[in-house]
Short mmCIF file of C-alpha atoms in Angstrom, two decimals:
data_model
loop_
_atom_site.label_atom_id
_atom_site.label_comp_id
_atom_site.label_asym_id
_atom_site.label_seq_id
_atom_site.Cartn_x
_atom_site.Cartn_y
_atom_site.Cartn_z
CA MET A 1 94.42 100.33 90.64
CA SER A 2 93.46 100.96 94.25
CA LEU A 3 94.54 104.23 95.85
CA THR A 4 94.26 102.71 99.33
CA PRO A 5 96.94 100.49 100.93
CA SER A 6 95.96 96.94 101.92
CA TYR A 7 96.09 96.76 105.72
CA LEU A 8 96.33 93.49 107.62
CA GLU A 9 93.04 93.18 109.54
CA ASN A 10 92.33 96.74 108.36
CA ARG A 11 94.98 97.89 110.86
CA ILE A 12 98.66 97.49 109.92
CA CYS A 13 100.52 97.99 106.63
CA LEU A 14 104.27 97.54 106.34
CA ASN A 15 106.51 100.07 104.58
CA VAL A 16 109.81 98.75 103.18
CA LEU A 17 112.21 99.92 100.49
CA ALA A 18 112.26 98.32 97.06
CA ASN A 19 115.62 98.14 95.31
CA SER A 20 114.16 97.09 91.95
CA VAL A 21 110.82 96.19 90.40
CA GLU A 22 111.63 92.52 90.97
CA ASN A 23 112.50 93.15 94.62
CA ALA A 24 109.27 95.12 95.00
CA LYS A 25 107.24 92.26 93.56
CA GLU A 26 108.94 89.73 95.85
CA CYS A 27 108.37 91.88 98.94
CA TYR A 28 104.75 92.48 97.95
CA GLU A 29 104.19 88.72 97.74
CA ALA A 30 106.10 88.06 100.97
CA ALA A 31 103.87 90.55 102.81
CA GLU A 32 100.74 89.04 101.21
CA GLY A 33 100.02 92.49 99.79
CA HIS A 34 99.98 94.25 103.17
CA VAL A 35 102.84 96.57 102.27
CA VAL A 36 103.69 99.81 100.52
CA LEU A 37 107.02 99.80 98.72
CA GLY A 38 109.28 102.78 99.07
CA VAL A 39 110.95 104.15 95.96
CA LEU A 40 113.07 107.24 96.58
CA SER A 41 112.61 110.30 94.38
CA LYS A 42 116.16 111.39 95.19
CA LYS A 43 117.67 108.70 92.98
CA TYR A 44 116.15 110.20 89.82
CA ALA A 45 117.63 113.16 87.93
CA THR A 46 114.30 114.33 86.50
CA ASP A 47 110.57 114.11 87.19
CA GLU A 48 110.09 112.31 83.88
CA ALA A 49 112.62 109.60 84.76
CA ALA A 50 111.02 109.08 88.18
CA ILE A 51 107.51 108.86 86.77
CA ALA A 52 108.47 106.42 84.01
CA ASP A 53 110.29 104.09 86.40
CA MET A 54 107.81 104.29 89.29
CA LYS A 55 104.98 103.35 86.92
CA ARG A 56 106.74 99.98 86.52
CA TYR A 57 106.63 99.47 90.29
CA GLN A 58 102.93 100.37 90.33
CA ALA A 59 102.14 97.86 87.60
CA ALA A 60 104.00 95.06 89.40
CA THR A 61 102.43 95.62 92.84
CA ASN A 62 98.83 96.77 92.28
CA ASN A 63 99.88 100.38 92.94
CA SER A 64 101.44 99.62 96.34
CA LEU A 65 103.90 102.44 95.71
CA SER A 66 105.24 104.70 98.45
CA VAL A 67 106.87 107.76 96.90
CA GLY A 68 109.83 108.59 99.11
CA LEU A 69 111.96 111.64 99.70
CA GLY A 70 115.33 109.96 100.24
CA ALA A 71 116.49 109.73 103.87
CA GLY A 72 113.86 112.33 104.74
CA ASP A 73 115.61 114.93 102.55
CA PRO A 74 113.40 118.04 102.74
CA ASN A 75 114.80 119.31 99.44
CA GLN A 76 112.90 116.51 97.69
CA SER A 77 109.53 117.79 98.94
CA GLN A 78 108.47 119.62 95.77
CA MET A 79 109.56 116.80 93.46
CA VAL A 80 107.57 114.29 95.52
CA SER A 81 104.45 116.47 95.17
CA ARG A 82 104.90 116.94 91.42
CA ILE A 83 105.48 113.31 90.50
CA SER A 84 102.79 112.03 92.88
CA ALA A 85 100.22 114.22 91.13
CA ILE A 86 100.86 112.19 87.98
CA LEU A 87 101.46 108.80 89.59
CA GLN A 88 98.53 108.77 92.08
CA PRO A 89 100.31 106.28 94.39
CA GLN A 90 98.87 104.66 97.52
CA HIS A 91 101.36 106.38 99.82
CA ILE A 92 103.41 109.59 99.91
CA ASN A 93 106.19 110.57 102.32
CA GLN A 94 106.31 114.30 103.01
CA VAL A 95 107.98 116.81 105.28
CA PHE A 96 105.54 118.72 107.46
CA THR A 97 105.37 121.76 105.19
CA GLY A 98 104.86 119.73 101.99
CA VAL A 99 101.62 118.01 102.95
CA GLY A 100 99.20 120.68 101.69
CA THR A 101 100.90 120.91 98.30
CA SER A 102 100.83 117.14 97.83
CA ARG A 103 97.16 116.86 98.75
CA ALA A 104 96.12 119.75 96.50
CA LEU A 105 98.03 118.38 93.50
CA LEU A 106 96.68 114.86 94.02
CA GLY A 107 93.11 116.09 93.77
CA GLN A 108 91.74 113.24 95.91
CA ASN A 109 91.68 112.19 99.57
CA GLU A 110 92.37 108.46 99.36
CA THR A 111 96.17 108.39 99.00
CA ILE A 112 97.95 108.33 102.37
CA ILE A 113 100.16 111.40 102.91
CA ASN A 114 102.30 111.45 106.01
CA GLY A 115 103.83 114.56 107.56
CA LEU A 116 107.26 114.28 109.14
CA VAL A 117 107.60 115.42 112.75
CA SER A 118 110.57 114.71 114.98
CA PRO A 119 111.19 113.83 118.63
CA THR A 120 112.23 116.71 120.88
CA GLY A 121 113.27 115.02 124.11
CA LYS A 122 110.08 116.33 125.71
CA VAL A 123 107.05 114.04 126.10
CA GLY A 124 103.96 115.36 124.33
CA TYR A 125 105.86 117.73 122.06
CA VAL A 126 107.26 117.37 118.53
CA ASN A 127 109.36 119.45 116.15
CA ILE A 128 107.46 120.42 113.01
CA ALA A 129 110.29 122.42 111.37
CA THR A 130 111.14 119.66 108.89
CA GLY A 131 110.73 121.51 105.56
CA PRO A 132 113.37 122.60 103.02
CA LEU A 133 113.99 125.95 104.76
CA SER A 134 112.51 125.37 108.21
CA SER A 135 114.70 122.34 108.91
CA SER A 136 117.75 124.64 109.07
CA ALA A 137 115.99 127.10 111.40
CA PRO A 138 115.57 126.76 115.19
CA GLU A 139 113.19 123.96 116.14
CA ALA A 140 109.45 124.67 116.08
CA ILE A 141 108.32 122.68 119.10
CA VAL A 142 104.56 122.28 119.43
CA PRO A 143 102.20 119.97 121.33
CA ILE A 144 101.58 116.75 119.39
CA GLU A 145 97.86 117.60 119.43
CA THR A 146 98.56 120.86 117.57
CA ALA A 147 100.83 119.10 115.06
CA ILE A 148 98.07 116.58 114.29
CA LYS A 149 95.45 119.30 113.87
CA LEU A 150 97.77 121.26 111.55
CA LEU A 151 98.36 118.14 109.46
CA GLN A 152 94.62 117.54 109.31
CA ASP A 153 94.14 121.15 108.19
CA MET A 154 96.54 120.47 105.31
CA GLY A 155 94.93 117.20 104.24
CA GLY A 156 97.47 114.88 105.83
CA SER A 157 96.65 111.30 106.81
CA SER A 158 99.31 110.40 109.32
CA VAL A 159 102.20 111.41 111.53
CA LYS A 160 105.57 110.15 110.31
CA TYR A 161 107.52 110.06 113.56
CA PHE A 162 111.22 110.25 112.61
CA PRO A 163 113.99 109.69 113.59
CA MET A 164 112.82 107.39 116.39
CA LYS A 165 116.17 105.60 116.82
CA GLY A 166 114.25 102.46 117.70
CA LEU A 167 112.94 102.74 121.25
CA ALA A 168 115.24 105.60 122.29
CA HIS A 169 112.21 107.95 122.55
CA LYS A 170 109.77 105.37 123.90
CA ALA A 171 107.85 107.66 126.28
CA GLU A 172 107.56 110.37 123.62
CA TYR A 173 106.42 107.82 121.04
CA GLN A 174 103.78 106.48 123.43
CA ALA A 175 102.38 110.02 123.79
CA VAL A 176 102.33 110.45 120.01
CA ALA A 177 100.47 107.14 119.63
CA GLU A 178 97.89 108.12 122.24
CA ALA A 179 97.33 111.49 120.53
CA CYS A 180 96.92 109.84 117.12
CA ALA A 181 94.32 107.49 118.58
CA LYS A 182 92.49 110.35 120.31
CA TYR A 183 92.30 112.53 117.20
CA ASP A 184 91.57 109.74 114.70
CA PHE A 185 94.91 110.02 112.90
CA TYR A 186 97.22 107.36 111.49
CA LEU A 187 100.79 106.77 112.73
CA GLU A 188 104.00 105.85 110.91
CA PRO A 189 106.86 105.02 113.29
CA THR A 190 110.16 105.40 111.42
CA GLY A 191 113.88 105.13 112.13
CA GLY A 192 115.94 102.38 113.73
CA ILE A 193 113.18 99.76 113.54
CA ASP A 194 114.45 96.20 113.20
CA LEU A 195 113.38 92.59 113.72
CA ALA A 196 114.18 92.86 117.43
CA ASN A 197 112.15 95.97 118.34
CA PHE A 198 109.43 95.86 115.66
CA GLU A 199 106.91 93.99 117.79
CA GLU A 200 107.15 96.34 120.76
CA ILE A 201 106.98 99.47 118.58
CA VAL A 202 103.90 98.31 116.68
CA GLN A 203 102.28 96.88 119.83
CA ILE A 204 102.52 100.30 121.53
CA ALA A 205 100.59 101.90 118.67
CA VAL A 206 97.97 99.14 118.55
CA ASP A 207 97.49 99.17 122.33
CA ALA A 208 97.05 102.95 122.24
CA GLY A 209 94.17 102.45 119.83
CA VAL A 210 95.72 103.92 116.68
CA LYS A 211 93.35 103.10 113.81
CA LYS A 212 96.02 102.52 111.15
CA VAL A 213 99.73 101.88 111.72
CA ILE A 214 102.35 101.97 108.93
CA PRO A 215 105.74 101.01 110.42
CA HIS A 216 108.78 101.75 108.25
CA VAL A 217 111.48 99.06 108.33
CA TYR A 218 114.31 100.06 106.07
CA SER A 219 118.07 99.55 106.40
CA SER A 220 117.90 96.82 109.06
CA ILE A 221 116.39 94.33 106.58
CA ILE A 222 118.42 95.27 103.51
CA ASP A 223 121.01 92.86 102.15
CA ALA A 224 124.31 94.76 102.29
CA GLU A 225 125.67 93.06 99.18
CA THR A 226 122.67 93.26 96.83
CA GLY A 227 120.85 96.30 98.23
CA ASP A 228 117.61 94.30 98.14
CA THR A 229 115.13 94.18 101.00
CA LYS A 230 115.24 90.60 102.29
CA THR A 231 111.97 88.81 101.57
CA GLU A 232 112.49 86.34 104.43
CA ASP A 233 112.61 89.28 106.83
CA VAL A 234 109.43 90.69 105.29
CA LYS A 235 107.75 87.33 105.94
CA THR A 236 109.00 87.46 109.54
CA LEU A 237 107.57 90.97 110.00
CA LEU A 238 104.23 89.87 108.57
CA GLY A 239 104.19 87.00 111.07
CA ILE A 240 104.78 89.48 113.91
CA MET A 241 101.96 91.69 112.59
CA LYS A 242 99.60 88.70 112.60
CA LYS A 243 100.67 87.80 116.14
CA ILE A 244 100.01 91.34 117.40
CA LEU A 245 96.51 91.40 115.90
CA ASN A 246 95.60 87.85 116.84
#
């Protein structure tokens, strides 16, 4: 099983939530494989239960598994690192302070590990205090360049920029995209992304020259009744991705 996500035109890979193995398989097919499927560690009581179940998702989707925290919950950081060491997924979601642990336990450099940084209201600066303890402390506001270099020091692959609230932090996001392009780092815009703003958000990253973009589209494309991610919406997003790169 490949440890590397399948990017459309070697550039964009979608990240959506999978409500079941069947839903994961359907979304994987709808995205023509250019997707990593989020399964949240928070919904499992033990490491063993998470590992056993997530292996089923891996088998159904050629390892296109994205091990999630659960609404960015920093208290899941250690569990994510532990189970990912066994699972060896294509993608891992981490808080800023959890990146080094995840990379060390993985024992390889291919799996994508993002590090969560947050908008600050100030262009060019991000908050890196997103860990289990640091998230309840005063903000640690640093230049985006420094945040990227720190993530690179720890073995991270990408900036997870969250919560974006769609385009509410557009100027800040633009600066993050430009920094990621400049320092050869991947970007994962996350939070409030939907069918209406997806194109603009991804286009900003592509236009900035970001090498790999992994947009997270979660609650906006989930069926409220079933909890499944809607495959028709995944197909729509793939069409937008193709349009952007055409």
